[in-house]
């Protein structure tokens, strides 16, 4: 089956590189000229040359002729991208490769695809992975979630490579939530480390953050085992412990009271606000999410956010 990746950020480019070691892949980019000439993404993934089977194009009509289309654009831009290119995408098998919750609607990638592309078959690829690692051929395992089990099996076979091992599930809600919510916890962990609160505080935030992830997942009818898998716990561990994570780096900037590059996409910032609004609406107790939303919206600083968590009523675990 032919494969195209739409979006040439670090993750999209890395997926295209890995998949092109297995067979032909089209990589769509708004400005493909420099990459086509250099045969690498010098801006996002310098030093990771393109395989011969990777073809770069600016022509969306050409790229979307593929049987399987992976879309690697930021979550908050997904709806606009799908709407703009619906004529090329509707009726296709579409795999979202973004992690987050849409700020305006509170929806995840699968729901956004279903709303904008009535005849598309949606899926999501998520889990513990940094683009630089994938592009360099380092191994990882990811979750491929598709409500149609037979389509999921086909995609699992087509997208597994020598360094990407895919596990499949039909629990698209759980896969979406794991990938989105771990970014919020990563911001909190980065803030704790940036403020010098120590490794023990980070471990506590990861643990209680995971409890919040499970609480919301249960409320939204996701499967508990999904949150304990690669798309939940696995991605949480990676994102909360590495400065490669943009979410973690944003948290560090909060904790150190330093400026952060506003042009850098940090999916957890919008997700924290969206999930905090959802929690308030539905009466859910998500205190870490609320604290991160306060940081993002400049309503709290790190000391006051930590105080709000540490002075909560004592309870059983």
Coordinates of C-alpha atoms in Angstrom, one line a residue, residues 90-258:
X90 CA -12.2 12.7 2.2
X91 CA -12.7 8.9 1.6
X92 CA -9.1 8.2 2.5
X93 CA -7.6 6.3 5.4
X94 CA -6.3 9.1 7.6
X95 CA -3.9 8.6 10.5
X96 CA -3.6 11.5 12.9
X97 CA 0.0 11.9 14.3
X98 CA -0.7 14.8 16.7
X99 CA -1.3 14.7 20.4
X100 CA -3.8 17.1 22.0
X101 CA -7.3 18.3 22.6
X102 CA -8.8 21.0 20.4
X103 CA -9.2 24.2 22.5
X104 CA -12.4 25.5 21.0
X105 CA -14.3 22.2 21.1
X106 CA -12.7 19.9 23.6
X107 CA -12.4 17.2 20.9
X108 CA -9.5 14.9 20.1
X109 CA -8.0 14.2 16.6
X110 CA -10.3 11.3 15.7
X111 CA -13.4 13.3 16.4
X112 CA -12.1 16.3 14.4
X113 CA -11.4 14.0 11.5
X114 CA -14.9 12.6 11.7
X115 CA -16.5 16.1 11.8
X116 CA -14.5 17.4 8.8
X117 CA -14.2 14.3 6.6
X118 CA -17.5 12.4 6.6
X119 CA -16.2 9.5 4.5
X120 CA -12.7 9.1 5.8
X121 CA -11.5 6.2 7.9
X122 CA -9.7 7.7 10.9
X123 CA -7.0 6.3 13.1
X124 CA -4.3 7.7 15.4
X125 CA -0.6 6.9 15.9
X126 CA 0.7 7.8 19.3
X127 CA 3.1 6.7 22.0
X128 CA 6.6 7.4 23.5
X129 CA 8.7 8.8 20.6
X130 CA 10.9 11.7 19.8
X131 CA 11.4 12.5 16.1
X132 CA 15.2 12.6 16.4
X133 CA 15.3 9.1 17.8
X134 CA 13.0 7.6 15.1
X135 CA 14.9 9.4 12.3
X136 CA 18.2 8.0 13.5
X137 CA 16.8 4.5 13.4
X138 CA 16.6 4.0 17.2
X139 CA 13.9 1.6 18.3
X140 CA 10.5 2.4 19.9
X141 CA 7.0 1.0 20.2
X142 CA 3.9 3.0 19.4
X143 CA 0.1 2.5 19.6
X144 CA -2.0 2.4 16.5
X145 CA -5.6 3.0 17.4
X146 CA -8.5 2.4 14.9
X147 CA -12.1 1.7 15.7
X148 CA -12.3 -0.7 12.7
X149 CA -10.2 -3.8 13.9
X150 CA -9.6 -5.1 10.4
X151 CA -8.4 -1.7 9.1
X152 CA -6.2 -1.5 12.3
X153 CA -4.5 -4.8 11.4
X154 CA -3.8 -3.7 7.9
X155 CA -2.3 -0.4 9.1
X156 CA -0.3 -2.2 11.8
X157 CA 1.4 -4.3 9.1
X158 CA 1.9 -1.5 6.7
X159 CA 3.4 1.0 9.2
X160 CA 5.6 -1.4 11.3
X161 CA 9.3 -0.9 10.3
X162 CA 12.6 -2.2 11.5
X163 CA 12.7 0.4 14.3
X164 CA 9.0 1.1 14.8
X165 CA 7.0 -1.7 16.5
X166 CA 3.3 -1.0 16.5
X167 CA 0.7 -2.3 18.9
X168 CA -3.0 -2.0 17.8
X169 CA -6.1 -1.2 19.7
X170 CA -9.7 -0.2 18.9
X171 CA -9.8 2.2 21.9
X172 CA -9.3 5.4 20.1
X173 CA -10.5 7.5 23.0
X174 CA -8.0 6.1 25.4
X175 CA -5.2 6.5 22.8
X176 CA -6.1 10.1 22.2
X177 CA -6.4 10.9 25.9
X178 CA -3.0 9.3 26.8
X179 CA -1.1 11.3 24.2
X180 CA -2.9 14.5 25.1
X181 CA -2.9 14.4 28.9
X182 CA 0.7 13.3 29.4
X183 CA 1.8 16.7 27.8
X184 CA 0.0 18.5 30.6
X185 CA 1.7 16.5 33.3
X186 CA 5.1 17.1 31.5
X187 CA 4.6 20.8 31.9
X188 CA 4.0 20.4 35.6
X189 CA 7.1 18.2 36.0
X190 CA 9.2 20.6 34.1
X191 CA 8.0 23.4 36.3
X192 CA 8.9 21.5 39.4
X193 CA 12.4 20.7 38.1
X194 CA 12.9 24.3 36.9
X195 CA 12.0 25.6 40.3
X196 CA 14.5 23.3 42.0
X197 CA 11.8 21.2 43.8
X198 CA 13.7 18.0 43.1
X199 CA 13.3 14.5 41.6
X200 CA 10.9 13.4 44.4
X201 CA 8.5 16.1 43.6
X202 CA 8.6 15.1 39.9
X203 CA 7.9 11.5 40.8
X204 CA 4.9 12.6 42.9
X205 CA 3.6 14.8 40.1
X206 CA 4.0 12.0 37.5
X207 CA 2.1 9.5 39.8
X208 CA -0.7 11.9 40.7
X209 CA -0.9 13.1 37.1
X210 CA -1.3 9.6 35.9
X211 CA -4.2 9.2 38.4
X212 CA -5.8 12.3 36.8
X213 CA -5.3 10.7 33.3
X214 CA -7.1 7.6 34.5
X215 CA -9.9 9.5 36.2
X216 CA -10.7 11.4 33.0
X217 CA -10.3 8.3 30.8
X218 CA -12.8 6.4 33.0
X219 CA -15.3 9.3 32.8
X220 CA -15.0 9.3 29.0
X221 CA -15.4 5.5 28.7
X222 CA -11.8 4.7 27.7
X223 CA -10.3 1.4 28.6
X224 CA -8.1 1.4 31.7
X225 CA -5.5 -0.8 30.1
X226 CA -5.0 1.7 27.3
X227 CA -3.9 4.3 29.8
X228 CA -1.4 1.8 31.3
X229 CA 0.0 1.1 27.9
X230 CA 2.3 2.9 25.4
X231 CA 0.0 5.8 24.6
X232 CA -0.6 6.6 28.3
X233 CA 2.0 5.5 30.9
X234 CA 4.7 4.9 28.3
X235 CA 4.5 8.4 26.8
X236 CA 4.1 9.9 30.2
X237 CA 7.4 8.5 31.4
X238 CA 9.3 9.8 28.3
X239 CA 7.8 13.2 28.2
X240 CA 8.2 14.0 31.9
X241 CA 11.8 13.1 32.1
X242 CA 13.5 14.5 28.9
X243 CA 14.4 18.0 27.8
X244 CA 13.8 16.8 24.2
X245 CA 10.1 17.3 25.1
X246 CA 8.8 20.8 24.3
X247 CA 6.2 20.5 27.0
X248 CA 8.8 19.7 29.6
X249 CA 10.9 22.6 28.4
X250 CA 8.0 25.0 28.7
X251 CA 7.6 23.8 32.3
X252 CA 11.3 24.4 32.9
X253 CA 10.9 27.9 31.7
X254 CA 8.0 28.5 34.1
X255 CA 9.9 27.1 36.9
X256 CA 13.1 29.1 36.2
X257 CA 11.0 32.2 35.4
X258 CA 12.6 32.5 32.0

